[in-house]
Coordinates of C-alpha atoms and ligand atoms in Angstrom, one line a residue:
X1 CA -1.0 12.4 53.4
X2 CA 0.1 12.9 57.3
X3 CA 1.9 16.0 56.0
X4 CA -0.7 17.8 53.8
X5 CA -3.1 17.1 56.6
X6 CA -0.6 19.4 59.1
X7 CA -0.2 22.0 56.9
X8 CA -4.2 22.1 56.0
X9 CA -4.6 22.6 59.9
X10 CA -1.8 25.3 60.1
X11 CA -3.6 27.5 57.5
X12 CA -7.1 27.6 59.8
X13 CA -5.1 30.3 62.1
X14 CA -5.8 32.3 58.9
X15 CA -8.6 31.8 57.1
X16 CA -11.2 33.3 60.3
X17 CA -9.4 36.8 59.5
X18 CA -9.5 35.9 55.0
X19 CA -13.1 34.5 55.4
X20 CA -14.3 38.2 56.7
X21 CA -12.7 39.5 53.8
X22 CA -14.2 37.4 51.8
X23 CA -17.8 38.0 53.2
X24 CA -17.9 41.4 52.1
X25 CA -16.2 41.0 49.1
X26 CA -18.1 37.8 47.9
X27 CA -19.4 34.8 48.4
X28 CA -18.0 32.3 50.7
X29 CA -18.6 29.7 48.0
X30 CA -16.6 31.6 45.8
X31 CA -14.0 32.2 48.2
X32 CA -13.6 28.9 48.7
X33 CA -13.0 28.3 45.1
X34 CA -10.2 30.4 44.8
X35 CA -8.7 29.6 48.2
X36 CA -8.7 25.9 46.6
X37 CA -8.2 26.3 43.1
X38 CA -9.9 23.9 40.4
X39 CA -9.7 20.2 41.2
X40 CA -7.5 18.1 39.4
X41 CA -8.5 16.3 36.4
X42 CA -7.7 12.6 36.8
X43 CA -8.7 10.0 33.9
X44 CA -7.7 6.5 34.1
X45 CA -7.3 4.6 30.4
X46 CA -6.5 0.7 29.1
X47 CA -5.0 -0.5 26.5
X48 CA -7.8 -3.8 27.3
X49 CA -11.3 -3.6 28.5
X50 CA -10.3 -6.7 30.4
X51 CA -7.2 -7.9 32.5
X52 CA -5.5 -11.0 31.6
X53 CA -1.7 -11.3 31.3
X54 CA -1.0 -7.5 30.7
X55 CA -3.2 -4.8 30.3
X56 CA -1.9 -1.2 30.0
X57 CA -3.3 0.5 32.1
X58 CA -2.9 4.8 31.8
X59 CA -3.8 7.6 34.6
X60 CA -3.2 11.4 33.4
X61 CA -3.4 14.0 36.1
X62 CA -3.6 17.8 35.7
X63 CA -3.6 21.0 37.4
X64 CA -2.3 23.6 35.1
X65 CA -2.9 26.9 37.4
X66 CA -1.5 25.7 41.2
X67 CA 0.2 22.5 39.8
X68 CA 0.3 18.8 41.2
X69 CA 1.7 17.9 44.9
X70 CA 2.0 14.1 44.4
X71 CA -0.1 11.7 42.6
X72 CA -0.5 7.6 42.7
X73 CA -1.7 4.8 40.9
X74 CA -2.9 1.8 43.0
X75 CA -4.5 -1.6 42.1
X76 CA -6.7 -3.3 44.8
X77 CA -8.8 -6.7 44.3
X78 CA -10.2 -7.8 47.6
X79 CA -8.3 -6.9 50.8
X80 CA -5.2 -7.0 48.8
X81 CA -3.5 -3.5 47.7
X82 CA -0.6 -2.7 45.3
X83 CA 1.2 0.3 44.5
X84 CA 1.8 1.0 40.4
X85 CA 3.6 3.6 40.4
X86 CA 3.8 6.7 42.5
X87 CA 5.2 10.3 42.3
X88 CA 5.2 13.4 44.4
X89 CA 7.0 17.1 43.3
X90 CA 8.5 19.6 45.4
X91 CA 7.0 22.8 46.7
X92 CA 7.0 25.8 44.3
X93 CA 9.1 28.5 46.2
X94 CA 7.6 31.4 47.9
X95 CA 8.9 33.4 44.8
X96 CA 6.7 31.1 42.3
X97 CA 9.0 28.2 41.0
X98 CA 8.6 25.3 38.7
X99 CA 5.0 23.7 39.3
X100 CA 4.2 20.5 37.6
X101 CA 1.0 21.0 35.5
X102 CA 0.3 17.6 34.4
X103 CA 2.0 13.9 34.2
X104 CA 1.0 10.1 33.8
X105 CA 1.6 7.0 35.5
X106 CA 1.6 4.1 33.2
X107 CA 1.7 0.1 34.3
X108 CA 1.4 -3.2 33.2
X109 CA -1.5 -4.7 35.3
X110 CA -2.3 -8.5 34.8
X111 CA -0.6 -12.1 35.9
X112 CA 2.3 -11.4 34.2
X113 CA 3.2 -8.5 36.4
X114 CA 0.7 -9.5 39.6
X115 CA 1.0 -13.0 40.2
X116 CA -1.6 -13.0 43.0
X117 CA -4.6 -11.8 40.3
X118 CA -7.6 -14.0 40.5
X119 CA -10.5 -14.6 38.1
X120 CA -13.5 -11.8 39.2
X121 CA -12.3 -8.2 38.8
X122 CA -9.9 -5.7 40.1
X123 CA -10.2 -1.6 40.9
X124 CA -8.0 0.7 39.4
X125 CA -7.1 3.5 41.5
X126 CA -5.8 7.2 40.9
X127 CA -5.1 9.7 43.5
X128 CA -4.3 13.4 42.6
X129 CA -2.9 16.1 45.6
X130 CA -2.7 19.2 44.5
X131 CA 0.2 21.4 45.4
X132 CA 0.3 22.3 49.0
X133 CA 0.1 26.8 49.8
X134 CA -0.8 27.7 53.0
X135 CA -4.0 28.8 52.0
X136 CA -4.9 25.3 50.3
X137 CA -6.8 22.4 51.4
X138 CA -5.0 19.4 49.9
X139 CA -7.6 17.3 49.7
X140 CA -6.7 14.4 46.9
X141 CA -8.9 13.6 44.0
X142 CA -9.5 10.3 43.6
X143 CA -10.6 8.2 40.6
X144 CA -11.7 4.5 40.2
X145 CA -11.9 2.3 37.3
X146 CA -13.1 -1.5 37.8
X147 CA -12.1 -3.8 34.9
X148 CA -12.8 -7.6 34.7
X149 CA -10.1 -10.0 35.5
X150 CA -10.2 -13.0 33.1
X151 CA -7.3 -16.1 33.2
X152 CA -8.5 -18.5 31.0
X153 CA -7.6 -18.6 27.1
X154 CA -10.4 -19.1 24.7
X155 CA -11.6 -22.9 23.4
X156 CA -10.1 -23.6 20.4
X157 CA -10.6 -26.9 18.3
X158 CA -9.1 -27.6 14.5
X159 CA -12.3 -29.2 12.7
X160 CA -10.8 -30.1 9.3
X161 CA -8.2 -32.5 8.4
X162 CA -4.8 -33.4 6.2
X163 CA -3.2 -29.9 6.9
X164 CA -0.1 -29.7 4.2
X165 CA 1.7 -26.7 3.3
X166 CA 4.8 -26.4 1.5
X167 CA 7.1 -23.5 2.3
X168 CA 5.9 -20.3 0.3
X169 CA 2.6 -21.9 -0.2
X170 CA -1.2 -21.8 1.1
X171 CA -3.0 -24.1 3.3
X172 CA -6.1 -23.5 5.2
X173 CA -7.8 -24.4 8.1
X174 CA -11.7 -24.9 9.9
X175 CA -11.8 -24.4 13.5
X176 CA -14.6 -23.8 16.1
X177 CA -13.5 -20.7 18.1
X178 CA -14.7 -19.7 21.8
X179 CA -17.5 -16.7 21.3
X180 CA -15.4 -14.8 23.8
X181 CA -12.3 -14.6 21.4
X182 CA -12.1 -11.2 20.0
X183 CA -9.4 -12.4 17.2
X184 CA -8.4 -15.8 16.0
X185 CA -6.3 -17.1 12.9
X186 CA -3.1 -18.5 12.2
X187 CA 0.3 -17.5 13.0
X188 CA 3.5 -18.2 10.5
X189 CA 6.3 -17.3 11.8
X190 CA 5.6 -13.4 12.7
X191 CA 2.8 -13.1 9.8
X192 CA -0.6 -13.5 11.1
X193 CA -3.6 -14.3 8.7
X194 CA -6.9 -13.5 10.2
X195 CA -9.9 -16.0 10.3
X196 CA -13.1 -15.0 8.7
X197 CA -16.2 -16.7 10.1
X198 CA -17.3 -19.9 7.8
X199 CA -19.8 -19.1 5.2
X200 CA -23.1 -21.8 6.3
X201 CA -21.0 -22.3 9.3
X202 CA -22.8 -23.1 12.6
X203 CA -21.8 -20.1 15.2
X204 CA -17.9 -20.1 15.8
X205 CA -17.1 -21.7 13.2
X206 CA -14.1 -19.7 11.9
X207 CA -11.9 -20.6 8.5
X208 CA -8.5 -19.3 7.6
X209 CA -6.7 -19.5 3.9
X210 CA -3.2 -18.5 5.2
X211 CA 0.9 -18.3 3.6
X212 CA 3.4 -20.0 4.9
X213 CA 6.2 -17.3 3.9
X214 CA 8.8 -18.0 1.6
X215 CA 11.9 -17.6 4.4
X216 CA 12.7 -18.9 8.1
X217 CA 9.0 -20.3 8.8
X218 CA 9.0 -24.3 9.4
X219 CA 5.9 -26.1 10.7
X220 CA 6.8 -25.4 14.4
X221 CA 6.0 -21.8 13.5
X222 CA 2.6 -22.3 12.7
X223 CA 0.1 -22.6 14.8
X224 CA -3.8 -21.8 15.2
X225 CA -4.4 -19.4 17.7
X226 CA -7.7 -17.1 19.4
X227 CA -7.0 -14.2 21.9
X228 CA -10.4 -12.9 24.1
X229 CA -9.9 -9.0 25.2
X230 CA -8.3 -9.8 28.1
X231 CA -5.2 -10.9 25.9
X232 CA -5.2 -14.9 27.3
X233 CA -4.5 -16.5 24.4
X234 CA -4.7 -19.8 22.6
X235 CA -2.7 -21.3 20.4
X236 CA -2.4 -24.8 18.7
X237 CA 0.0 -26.6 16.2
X238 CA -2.1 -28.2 12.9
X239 CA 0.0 -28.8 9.9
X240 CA 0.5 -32.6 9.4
X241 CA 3.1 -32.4 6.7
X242 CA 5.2 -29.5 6.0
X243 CA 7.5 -29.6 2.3
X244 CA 10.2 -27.4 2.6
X245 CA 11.1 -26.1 -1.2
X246 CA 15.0 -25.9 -2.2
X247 CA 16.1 -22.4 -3.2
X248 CA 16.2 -21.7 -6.7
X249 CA 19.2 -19.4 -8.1
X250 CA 18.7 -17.4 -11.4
X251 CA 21.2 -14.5 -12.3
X252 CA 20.4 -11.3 -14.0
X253 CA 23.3 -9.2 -15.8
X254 CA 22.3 -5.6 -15.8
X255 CA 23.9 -3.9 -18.5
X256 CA 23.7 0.3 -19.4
X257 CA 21.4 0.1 -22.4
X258 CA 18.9 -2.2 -20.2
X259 CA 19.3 0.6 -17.2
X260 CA 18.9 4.0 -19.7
X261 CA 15.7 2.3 -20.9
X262 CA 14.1 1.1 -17.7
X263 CA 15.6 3.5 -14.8
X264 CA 14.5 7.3 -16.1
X265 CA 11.1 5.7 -16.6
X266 CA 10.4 4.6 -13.5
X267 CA 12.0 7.3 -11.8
X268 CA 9.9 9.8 -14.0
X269 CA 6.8 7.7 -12.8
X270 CA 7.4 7.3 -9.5
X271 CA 7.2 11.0 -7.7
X272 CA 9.4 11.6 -4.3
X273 CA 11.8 9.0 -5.4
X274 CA 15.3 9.5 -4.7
X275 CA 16.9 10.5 -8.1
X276 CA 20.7 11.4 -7.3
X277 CA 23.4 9.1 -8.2
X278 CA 24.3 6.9 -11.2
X279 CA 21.6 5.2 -13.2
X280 CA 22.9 1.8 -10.8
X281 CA 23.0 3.9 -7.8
X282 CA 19.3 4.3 -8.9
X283 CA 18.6 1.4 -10.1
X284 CA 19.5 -0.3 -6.5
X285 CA 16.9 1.8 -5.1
X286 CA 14.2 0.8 -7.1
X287 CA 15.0 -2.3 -6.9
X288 CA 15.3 -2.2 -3.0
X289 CA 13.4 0.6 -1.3
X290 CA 10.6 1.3 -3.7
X291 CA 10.3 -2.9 -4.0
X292 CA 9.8 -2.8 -0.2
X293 CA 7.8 0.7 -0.4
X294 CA 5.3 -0.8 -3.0
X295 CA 4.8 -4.2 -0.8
X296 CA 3.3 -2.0 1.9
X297 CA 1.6 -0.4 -0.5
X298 CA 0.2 -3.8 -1.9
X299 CA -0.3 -5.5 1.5
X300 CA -2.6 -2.1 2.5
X301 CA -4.9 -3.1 -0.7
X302 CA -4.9 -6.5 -0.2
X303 CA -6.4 -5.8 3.3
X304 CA -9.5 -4.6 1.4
X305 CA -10.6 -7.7 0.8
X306 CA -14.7 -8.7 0.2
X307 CA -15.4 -11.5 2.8
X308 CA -16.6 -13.9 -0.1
X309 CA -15.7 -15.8 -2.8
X310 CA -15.5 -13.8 -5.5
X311 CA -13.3 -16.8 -7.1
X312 CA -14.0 -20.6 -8.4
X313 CA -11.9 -23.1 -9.6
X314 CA -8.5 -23.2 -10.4
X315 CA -7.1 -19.5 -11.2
X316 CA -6.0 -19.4 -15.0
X317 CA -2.3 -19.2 -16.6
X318 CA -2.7 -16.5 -20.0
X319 CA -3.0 -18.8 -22.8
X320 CA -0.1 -20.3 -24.4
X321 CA 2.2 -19.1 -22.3
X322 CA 5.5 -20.3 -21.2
X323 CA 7.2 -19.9 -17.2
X324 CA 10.0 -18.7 -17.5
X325 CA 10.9 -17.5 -14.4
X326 CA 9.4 -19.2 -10.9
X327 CA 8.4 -17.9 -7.5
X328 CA 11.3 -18.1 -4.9
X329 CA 13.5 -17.6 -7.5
X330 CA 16.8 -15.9 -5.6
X331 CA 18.4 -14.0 -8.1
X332 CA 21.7 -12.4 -7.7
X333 CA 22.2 -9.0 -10.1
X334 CA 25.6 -8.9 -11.8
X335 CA 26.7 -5.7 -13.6
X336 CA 30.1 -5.3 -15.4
X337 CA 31.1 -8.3 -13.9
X338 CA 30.8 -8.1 -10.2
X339 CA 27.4 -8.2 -8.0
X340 CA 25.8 -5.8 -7.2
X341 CA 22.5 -6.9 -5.7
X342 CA 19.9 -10.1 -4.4
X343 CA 16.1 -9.8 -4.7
X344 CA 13.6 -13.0 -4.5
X345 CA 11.6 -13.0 -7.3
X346 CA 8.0 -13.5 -5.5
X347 CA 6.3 -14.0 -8.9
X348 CA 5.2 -16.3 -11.7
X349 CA 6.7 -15.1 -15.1
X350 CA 5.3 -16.0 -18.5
X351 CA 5.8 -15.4 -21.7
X352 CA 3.8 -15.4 -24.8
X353 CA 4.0 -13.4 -28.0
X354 CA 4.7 -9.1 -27.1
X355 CA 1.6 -7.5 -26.1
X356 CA -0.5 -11.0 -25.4
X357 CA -3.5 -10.5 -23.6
X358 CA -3.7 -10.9 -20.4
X359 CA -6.8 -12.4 -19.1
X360 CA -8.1 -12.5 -15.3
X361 CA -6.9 -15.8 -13.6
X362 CA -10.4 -15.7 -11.9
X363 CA -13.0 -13.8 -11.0
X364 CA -12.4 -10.6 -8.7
X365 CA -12.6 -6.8 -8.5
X366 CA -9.8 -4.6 -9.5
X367 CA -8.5 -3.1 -6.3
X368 CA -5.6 -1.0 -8.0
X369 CA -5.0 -0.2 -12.0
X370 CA -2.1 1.9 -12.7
X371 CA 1.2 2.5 -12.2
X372 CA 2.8 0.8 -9.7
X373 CA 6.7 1.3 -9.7
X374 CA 8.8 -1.3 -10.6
X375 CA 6.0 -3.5 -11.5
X376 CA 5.1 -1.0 -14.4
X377 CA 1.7 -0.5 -15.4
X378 CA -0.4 -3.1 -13.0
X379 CA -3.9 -4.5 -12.1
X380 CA -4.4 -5.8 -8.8
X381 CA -7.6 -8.0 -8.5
X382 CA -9.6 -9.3 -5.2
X383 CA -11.0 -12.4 -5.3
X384 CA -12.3 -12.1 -1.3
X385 CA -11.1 -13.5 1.8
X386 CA -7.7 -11.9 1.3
X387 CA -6.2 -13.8 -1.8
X388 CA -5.3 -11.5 -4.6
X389 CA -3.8 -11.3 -8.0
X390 CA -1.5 -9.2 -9.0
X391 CA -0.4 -8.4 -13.4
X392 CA 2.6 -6.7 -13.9
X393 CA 4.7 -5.1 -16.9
X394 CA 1.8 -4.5 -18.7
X395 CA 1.7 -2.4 -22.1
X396 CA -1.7 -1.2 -21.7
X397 CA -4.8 -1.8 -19.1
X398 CA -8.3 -2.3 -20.3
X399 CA -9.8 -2.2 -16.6
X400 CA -10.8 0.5 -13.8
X401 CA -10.6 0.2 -10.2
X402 CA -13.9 -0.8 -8.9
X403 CA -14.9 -3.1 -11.4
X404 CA -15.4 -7.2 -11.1
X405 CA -14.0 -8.7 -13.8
X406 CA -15.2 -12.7 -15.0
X407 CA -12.2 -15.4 -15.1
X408 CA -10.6 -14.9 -18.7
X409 CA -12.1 -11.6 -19.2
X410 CA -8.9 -9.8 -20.7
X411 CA -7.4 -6.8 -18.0
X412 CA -5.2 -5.6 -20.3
X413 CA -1.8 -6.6 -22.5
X414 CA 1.8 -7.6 -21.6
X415 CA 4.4 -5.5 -22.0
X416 CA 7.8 -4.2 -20.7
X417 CA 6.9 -1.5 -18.4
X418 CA 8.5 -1.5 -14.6
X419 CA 11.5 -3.5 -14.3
X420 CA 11.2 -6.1 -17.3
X421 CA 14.1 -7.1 -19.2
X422 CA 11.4 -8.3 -22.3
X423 CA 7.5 -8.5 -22.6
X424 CA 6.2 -10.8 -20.2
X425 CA 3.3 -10.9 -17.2
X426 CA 4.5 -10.9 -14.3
X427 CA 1.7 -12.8 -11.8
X428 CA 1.7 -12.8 -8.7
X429 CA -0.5 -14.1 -6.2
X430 CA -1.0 -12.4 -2.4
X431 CA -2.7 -14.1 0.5
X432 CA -3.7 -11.3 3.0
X433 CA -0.8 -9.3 1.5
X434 CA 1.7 -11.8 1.4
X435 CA 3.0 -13.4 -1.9
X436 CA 3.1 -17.1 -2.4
X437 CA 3.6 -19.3 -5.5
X438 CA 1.2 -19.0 -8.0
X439 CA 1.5 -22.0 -9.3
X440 CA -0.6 -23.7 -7.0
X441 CA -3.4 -21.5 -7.8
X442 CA -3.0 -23.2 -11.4
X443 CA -3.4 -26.3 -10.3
X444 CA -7.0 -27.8 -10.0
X445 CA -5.8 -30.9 -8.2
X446 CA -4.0 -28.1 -5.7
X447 CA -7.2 -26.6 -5.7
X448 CA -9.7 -29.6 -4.7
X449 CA -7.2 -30.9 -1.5
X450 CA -5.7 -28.1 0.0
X451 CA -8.8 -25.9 -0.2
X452 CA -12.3 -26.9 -2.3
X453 CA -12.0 -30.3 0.5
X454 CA -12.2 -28.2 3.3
X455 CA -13.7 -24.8 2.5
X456 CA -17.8 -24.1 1.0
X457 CA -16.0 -23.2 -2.4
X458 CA -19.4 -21.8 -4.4
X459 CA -19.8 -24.6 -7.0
X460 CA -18.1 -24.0 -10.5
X461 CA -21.2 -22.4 -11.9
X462 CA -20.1 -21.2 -15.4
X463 CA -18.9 -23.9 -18.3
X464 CA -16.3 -21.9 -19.7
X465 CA -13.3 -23.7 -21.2
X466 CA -10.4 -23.2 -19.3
X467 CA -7.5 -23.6 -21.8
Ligands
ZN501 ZN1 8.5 -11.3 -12.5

């Protein structure tokens, strides 16, 4: 500052003689414009409207016709000063030269990073200088931004009781959540399930139907948690009894006739898929990529879910059916011998007679009907608050996107299409995109503990037979 004061002084010798110039030439208003150049543009930006651990905190600066001298980004609360990050650029020659236009200064503002932050609110500061000629005044541009400074973590209280969850199951949750939290759920491992707000419920009152996800997630890695917008975050463990499941091996011998029928059918389905190669080579990818390509797919869907229960009582299996394959189910894919790939089967298959209709577990709107890669031909039903059922393999679909359809009403017939070895439904069940065993879904005792006891389930209204 000391430096672009001096050489603001040294060009006063000069401007008596310009500013005549000027008179007759102009305005001295005008003048003075163009002596100066425009001002920098400074804008100061957060990641957070409030500061708690870390807040990102953004200031772009711009000059584009003389350039930038230096520029600075400071935080102040009280008396108390600090520095974020600072820059300054050389001269452009006499000849012209390199002149810096714009740039950012980007830091991490918050306890984490300021140990001496206290509750109340700090000043974000950003100081611009423009690039020193000796016709310039270099006064800086300086811009403030005040944020809130918040330390403490939301309340956060577990109101139901008997929490158990077996691994790749469902369990849920009631808790009474600070009004200042901005988000709140439950954490599994890295999967986070949102809370919606508890139909009835007093105000923050929050419930959450959540997954525990088939691999590495135990009961230490599960917890409650809320977050306000300064990031201060709460968490808390709930689960009283976690079941960990035993992996369940199944083997699948891929021969050439099974890959000429199903591989050029998917392929010729599935636009933008990778095509070279043998029919394994291609089969590998299906069975890889596209499987991993059509879960995003599936978990963007499932976060369409209606916040209600479109659902009640336990979800149905298609009549006289048999399971013949089970969720979890790791299976290792042998062809001509050797082995050649590992999937976990995330579904519930069953069987009946070839082209058995399939009717809706419960009741739900059809998010997606059509083709869906290796699944086949597929519906994909919401039943609200994030659970969804998924039928796959089917021969034919009798349902349009949009549409609710009752428990039992039929959404269309088994079949073989996708990757099915024989006619069978493939069902799967997803809990805000993630897939968990179905079979708890068919259980009605499953139903009335782990979720009718703790959750305003809408009373079974209809008296249809469930068979
Ligand atoms: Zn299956």
């Amino acid at each position: 500052m000391a430096h672009l004061g001096r050489r603001e002084h040294r060009g006063k010798g000069l401007l008596v003689v310009l500013l005549l110039a000027a008179v007759t030439g102009g305005g001295v208003a005008a003048w003075l414009g163009l002596r100066q150049g425009p001002l920098p543009s400074v804008a100061i930006s957060s990641d957070r409207p409030a500061v708690g651990p870390a807040t990102r905190v953004t200031a772009r600066f711009a000059e584009p016709q003389r350039g930038l001298g230096g520029v600075r980004l400071e935080l102040q609360q009280g008396e108390r000063v600090e520095v974020l990050g600072e820059r300054t650029f050389p001269r452009p020659g006499v000849l012209g030269g390199a002149r810096t236009g714009e740039t950012a200064l980007e830091a991490q503002v918050g306890t984490r990073h300021q140990a001496w932050l206290q509750e109340g609110e700090v000043v974000v500061r950003a100081v611009a200088e423009r690039a020193v000629g000796y016709l310039r005044s270099a006064a800086p541009v300086i811009v403030e931004t005040r944020l809130p400074v918040r330390l403490h973590p939301p309340r956060l209280g577990v109101l139901s009781k008997q929490h158990y969850v077996r691994q790749g199951g469902v369990g849920s949750v009631v808790a009474q959540v600070d009004p200042a939290a901005v988000r709140s759920g439950v954490l599994a491992g890295t999967r986070e399930f949102r809370s919606f707000p508890l139909p009835g419920g007093a105000s923050g009152q929050v419930f959450v139907i959540y997954g525990m996800p088939w691999e590495g997630v135990t009961a230490a890695d599960v917890r409650l948690f809320a977050e306000d917008a300064a990031g201060n975050r709460a968490e808390q463990a709930f689960v009283d009894l976690f079941k960990p499941v035993a992996r369940r091996p199944g083997s699948i011998e891929i021969d050439d006739a099974f890959l000429q029928r199903v591989v050029p059918s998917i392929v010729g389905q599935t636009p933008g898929l990778d095509a070279s190669g043998s029919l394994l080579d291609q089969y590998l990818r299906i069975n890889g990529a596209l499987r991993r390509a059509i879960l995003t797919q599936l978990g963007e869907l499932c976060a369409k879910s209606e916040e209600r229960f479109l659902w009640e009582g336990p979800f149905l299996q298609m009549p006289n059916s048999a399971r013949m394959a089970g969720f979890a189910e790791t299976r290792t894919y042998r062809y001509q011998g050797r082995v050649v790939d590992t999937q976990t089967h995330l579904g519930l298959d069953l069987a009946s007679t070839s082209r058995a209709e399939v009717p809706a577990a419960n009741r739900g709107r059809v998010t997606f009907a059509g083709w869906l890669g290796l699944y086949g031909n597929a519906v994909l039903l919401d039943h609200g608050f994030g659970v969804a059922t998924l039928y796959g393999h089917l021969s034919e679909i009798v349902v349009e996107a949009g549409e609710v359809v009752e428990k039992g009403q039929s959404v269309g017939r088994s079949g073989t299409t996708g990757l099915a070895g024989g006619d069978h439904l493939h069902l799967e069940v997803f809990v805000q995109g993630l897939s968990v065993d179905p079979a708890e879904w068919l259980d009605a005792h499953w139903i009335q503990d782990n979720l009718a006891s703790k959750l305003p389930l809408p009373p079974p209204t209809r008296s249809r037979v469930e068979s």
